């Protein structure tokens, strides 16, 4: 028997025992996760999903894909040329069981992508929901969004630009006037601030500013490090 499941925006035809790489999941090696978006299993075709079906798999390791090289040339405004590499973060899994029914009551942790894990997705992936917290006093939109952000808040955020003025963050590929304004409003004014972010701080800024993986896709850290070095 085989199933067709969907994860990370892709579809996979799987059978018990198959080993495959999928978009990175929020799970550690040795954990068992369950994929609930099942398009087809056995002789049952979903409309669009098969209700109650699931695919369980064991996480073997967190790996990286083949390195790709991109050549970037910005002709007009900045007249810059650079090459940048990227290795997609993936999760290596082994399919252990195909469930034609009863997956919604299995109690196995749901497979959730790590690149854009929101607070609601983390709650949905947990085996049992946590008790609701007491209602908090209403906060401004930016503060409320920050309270829901995952990851770790960068410790180098500023209330205003340093002496000499803010850096032109639009030099970073993928940052336009709107994103620059969002970065400034959240305490980011200089290249060296971005260059110092670690993985958990990237997740926090992705979630806070709704970048959804853009920081890693456009390699902001390497670009910011290069521009910061040019200022020295």
Short mmCIF file of C-alpha atoms in Angstrom, two decimals:
data_model
loop_
_atom_site.label_atom_id
_atom_site.label_comp_id
_atom_site.label_asym_id
_atom_site.label_seq_id
_atom_site.Cartn_x
_atom_site.Cartn_y
_atom_site.Cartn_z
CA UNK A 1 0.00 0.00 0.00
CA UNK A 2 1.17 3.53 -0.70
CA UNK A 3 0.01 7.03 0.17
CA UNK A 4 0.41 10.49 -1.33
CA UNK A 5 1.08 13.13 1.32
CA UNK A 6 1.77 16.84 1.24
CA UNK A 7 4.38 18.71 3.28
CA UNK A 8 6.42 21.85 2.69
CA UNK A 9 4.39 22.70 -0.41
CA UNK A 10 5.38 19.44 -2.12
CA UNK A 11 3.71 16.08 -2.65
CA UNK A 12 5.38 12.73 -1.95
CA UNK A 13 4.34 9.17 -2.86
CA UNK A 14 5.42 7.02 0.09
CA UNK A 15 5.23 3.46 1.38
CA UNK A 16 6.23 1.94 4.71
CA UNK A 17 10.03 1.83 5.02
CA UNK A 18 10.72 4.61 2.51
CA UNK A 19 13.48 7.09 3.40
CA UNK A 20 13.14 10.60 2.01
CA UNK A 21 14.12 14.21 2.54
CA UNK A 22 11.43 16.81 3.20
CA UNK A 23 11.42 20.53 4.01
CA UNK A 24 12.85 21.03 7.51
CA UNK A 25 10.54 19.94 10.34
CA UNK A 26 10.39 21.19 13.91
CA UNK A 27 11.48 17.86 15.37
CA UNK A 28 14.62 16.21 16.75
CA UNK A 29 16.33 13.05 15.57
CA UNK A 30 14.61 9.96 16.98
CA UNK A 31 11.19 11.61 17.28
CA UNK A 32 8.11 10.18 15.57
CA UNK A 33 5.95 12.67 13.67
CA UNK A 34 2.70 12.34 11.77
CA UNK A 35 1.78 13.90 8.43
CA UNK A 36 -1.94 14.63 8.31
CA UNK A 37 -2.31 16.16 4.84
CA UNK A 38 -2.98 12.92 2.95
CA UNK A 39 -4.22 13.27 -0.63
CA UNK A 40 -4.51 9.53 -1.33
CA UNK A 41 -4.00 6.31 0.60
CA UNK A 42 -4.63 2.77 -0.63
CA UNK A 43 -7.63 3.01 -2.93
CA UNK A 44 -9.08 6.13 -1.25
CA UNK A 45 -8.71 9.51 -2.94
CA UNK A 46 -9.25 12.63 -0.85
CA UNK A 47 -11.46 15.60 -1.65
CA UNK A 48 -8.93 17.15 -1.31
CA UNK A 49 -7.69 15.30 1.83
CA UNK A 50 -8.54 11.85 3.17
CA UNK A 51 -10.27 12.42 6.51
CA UNK A 52 -8.68 10.56 9.42
CA UNK A 53 -5.71 9.32 7.38
CA UNK A 54 -2.08 9.89 8.30
CA UNK A 55 1.50 8.91 7.61
CA UNK A 56 3.83 8.37 10.55
CA UNK A 57 7.59 8.67 10.20
CA UNK A 58 10.73 8.59 12.32
CA UNK A 59 13.07 11.60 12.12
CA UNK A 60 16.55 10.29 11.28
CA UNK A 61 18.50 13.57 11.10
CA UNK A 62 18.44 17.25 10.17
CA UNK A 63 20.50 17.67 6.96
CA UNK A 64 21.23 20.20 4.21
CA UNK A 65 20.60 19.94 0.49
CA UNK A 66 23.07 20.42 -2.35
CA UNK A 67 24.70 23.85 -2.40
CA UNK A 68 23.41 26.19 -5.10
CA UNK A 69 25.26 29.28 -6.32
CA UNK A 70 23.38 32.41 -7.36
CA UNK A 71 24.90 35.34 -9.22
CA UNK A 72 23.40 38.70 -8.27
CA UNK A 73 23.99 41.85 -10.31
CA UNK A 74 22.28 45.10 -9.43
CA UNK A 75 22.77 47.35 -12.41
CA UNK A 76 21.34 50.76 -11.61
CA UNK A 77 21.07 51.97 -8.05
CA UNK A 78 24.04 50.27 -6.40
CA UNK A 79 25.94 48.80 -9.36
CA UNK A 80 27.07 45.78 -7.35
CA UNK A 81 27.95 42.22 -8.26
CA UNK A 82 28.21 39.23 -5.99
CA UNK A 83 27.76 35.48 -5.88
CA UNK A 84 26.07 33.80 -2.97
CA UNK A 85 25.55 30.18 -2.04
CA UNK A 86 22.61 28.48 -0.39
CA UNK A 87 21.98 25.03 1.09
CA UNK A 88 18.35 24.23 1.82
CA UNK A 89 17.69 22.86 5.30
CA UNK A 90 15.98 19.46 5.12
CA UNK A 91 14.82 16.69 7.43
CA UNK A 92 15.68 13.05 6.69
CA UNK A 93 12.80 10.74 7.67
CA UNK A 94 11.88 7.05 7.50
CA UNK A 95 8.20 6.22 6.91
CA UNK A 96 7.06 3.78 9.60
CA UNK A 97 3.30 3.43 9.23
CA UNK A 98 0.41 4.36 6.92
CA UNK A 99 -2.91 4.96 8.68
CA UNK A 100 -6.07 4.78 6.59
CA UNK A 101 -8.15 5.94 9.57
CA UNK A 102 -7.79 6.98 13.20
CA UNK A 103 -4.79 9.25 12.67
CA UNK A 104 -6.60 12.13 14.38
CA UNK A 105 -6.71 10.11 17.62
CA UNK A 106 -3.20 8.62 17.47
CA UNK A 107 -1.64 11.18 19.82
CA UNK A 108 1.53 11.39 17.68
CA UNK A 109 3.09 14.83 17.25
CA UNK A 110 2.04 16.51 14.00
CA UNK A 111 4.81 17.22 11.46
CA UNK A 112 5.22 21.01 11.35
CA UNK A 113 7.67 22.91 9.15
CA UNK A 114 10.44 24.70 11.08
CA UNK A 115 11.02 27.55 8.58
CA UNK A 116 7.76 29.33 9.38
CA UNK A 117 6.51 27.81 12.63
CA UNK A 118 3.96 30.14 14.15
CA UNK A 119 2.72 30.07 17.73
CA UNK A 120 -0.57 28.55 16.59
CA UNK A 121 1.21 25.82 14.60
CA UNK A 122 3.33 24.86 17.59
CA UNK A 123 0.20 24.60 19.73
CA UNK A 124 -1.50 22.44 17.09
CA UNK A 125 1.52 20.11 16.91
CA UNK A 126 1.54 19.42 20.65
CA UNK A 127 -0.02 16.09 21.75
CA UNK A 128 -2.31 17.86 24.24
CA UNK A 129 -3.34 21.53 24.38
CA UNK A 130 -2.06 23.63 27.27
CA UNK A 131 -4.38 25.40 29.67
CA UNK A 132 -5.45 28.81 28.46
CA UNK A 133 -3.58 31.73 30.01
CA UNK A 134 -5.45 34.58 31.74
CA UNK A 135 -6.39 37.42 29.44
CA UNK A 136 -3.74 40.13 29.21
CA UNK A 137 -4.18 43.84 28.95
CA UNK A 138 -4.48 44.98 25.33
CA UNK A 139 -1.12 46.00 23.85
CA UNK A 140 -0.14 48.00 20.76
CA UNK A 141 -0.08 45.95 17.55
CA UNK A 142 3.74 45.75 17.40
CA UNK A 143 4.03 44.62 21.05
CA UNK A 144 1.30 42.02 20.63
CA UNK A 145 3.01 40.62 17.54
CA UNK A 146 6.34 40.47 19.38
CA UNK A 147 4.70 38.55 22.24
CA UNK A 148 3.60 35.83 19.77
CA UNK A 149 6.93 35.60 17.91
CA UNK A 150 8.93 32.37 18.22
CA UNK A 151 12.70 32.06 18.50
CA UNK A 152 14.90 34.40 20.57
CA UNK A 153 14.63 38.19 20.53
CA UNK A 154 17.95 39.74 19.35
CA UNK A 155 19.78 41.45 22.17
CA UNK A 156 21.21 44.16 19.90
CA UNK A 157 17.98 45.98 18.99
CA UNK A 158 18.15 49.78 19.37
CA UNK A 159 15.65 52.53 20.15
CA UNK A 160 17.29 54.79 17.55
CA UNK A 161 20.13 54.81 15.04
CA UNK A 162 23.65 55.43 16.28
CA UNK A 163 25.50 58.69 15.75
CA UNK A 164 26.02 59.20 12.02
CA UNK A 165 22.59 57.90 11.07
CA UNK A 166 21.08 54.58 10.04
CA UNK A 167 22.67 52.37 7.39
CA UNK A 168 20.96 52.00 4.01
CA UNK A 169 19.48 48.57 4.65
CA UNK A 170 18.01 48.59 1.14
CA UNK A 171 21.46 47.56 -0.08
CA UNK A 172 20.61 44.06 1.14
CA UNK A 173 19.03 42.03 -1.65
CA UNK A 174 15.34 41.55 -0.87
CA UNK A 175 15.00 44.63 1.34
CA UNK A 176 12.91 47.46 -0.11
CA UNK A 177 11.65 50.69 1.47
CA UNK A 178 8.77 48.90 3.23
CA UNK A 179 10.94 46.21 4.82
CA UNK A 180 13.54 48.79 5.78
CA UNK A 181 10.82 50.77 7.56
CA UNK A 182 9.66 47.62 9.38
CA UNK A 183 13.22 46.83 10.45
CA UNK A 184 13.75 50.39 11.72
CA UNK A 185 10.46 50.35 13.64
CA UNK A 186 11.61 47.14 15.37
CA UNK A 187 15.02 48.47 16.39
CA UNK A 188 17.21 47.42 13.44
CA UNK A 189 19.17 50.30 11.88
CA UNK A 190 22.65 48.94 11.07
CA UNK A 191 24.27 46.14 9.06
CA UNK A 192 26.27 44.87 12.03
CA UNK A 193 23.05 44.23 13.96
CA UNK A 194 21.79 41.86 11.25
CA UNK A 195 25.22 40.25 10.81
CA UNK A 196 25.23 39.26 14.50
CA UNK A 197 21.93 37.32 14.44
CA UNK A 198 22.03 33.60 15.19
CA UNK A 199 19.54 30.89 14.06
CA UNK A 200 17.04 31.50 16.89
CA UNK A 201 17.19 35.27 16.39
CA UNK A 202 16.54 34.78 12.65
CA UNK A 203 13.44 32.72 13.50
CA UNK A 204 12.25 35.50 15.84
CA UNK A 205 12.66 38.23 13.20
CA UNK A 206 11.08 36.01 10.51
CA UNK A 207 8.01 35.55 12.69
CA UNK A 208 7.90 39.13 14.00
CA UNK A 209 8.12 40.77 10.58
CA UNK A 210 6.33 38.01 8.61
CA UNK A 211 9.41 37.37 6.44
CA UNK A 212 8.72 33.59 6.39
CA UNK A 213 12.23 32.40 5.60
CA UNK A 214 13.35 35.40 3.53
CA UNK A 215 16.35 36.12 5.76
CA UNK A 216 17.89 32.72 4.98
CA UNK A 217 16.68 32.53 1.37
CA UNK A 218 18.27 35.89 0.48
CA UNK A 219 21.30 35.25 2.73
CA UNK A 220 20.91 38.49 4.68
CA UNK A 221 23.55 37.56 7.26
CA UNK A 222 26.34 37.20 4.68
CA UNK A 223 25.26 40.36 2.85
CA UNK A 224 25.05 42.40 6.07
CA UNK A 225 28.48 41.12 7.16
CA UNK A 226 29.96 42.24 3.83
CA UNK A 227 28.40 45.71 3.99
CA UNK A 228 29.39 46.15 7.65
CA UNK A 229 33.00 45.29 6.76
CA UNK A 230 32.97 47.89 3.96
CA UNK A 231 32.04 50.60 6.50
CA UNK A 232 35.02 49.84 8.76
#
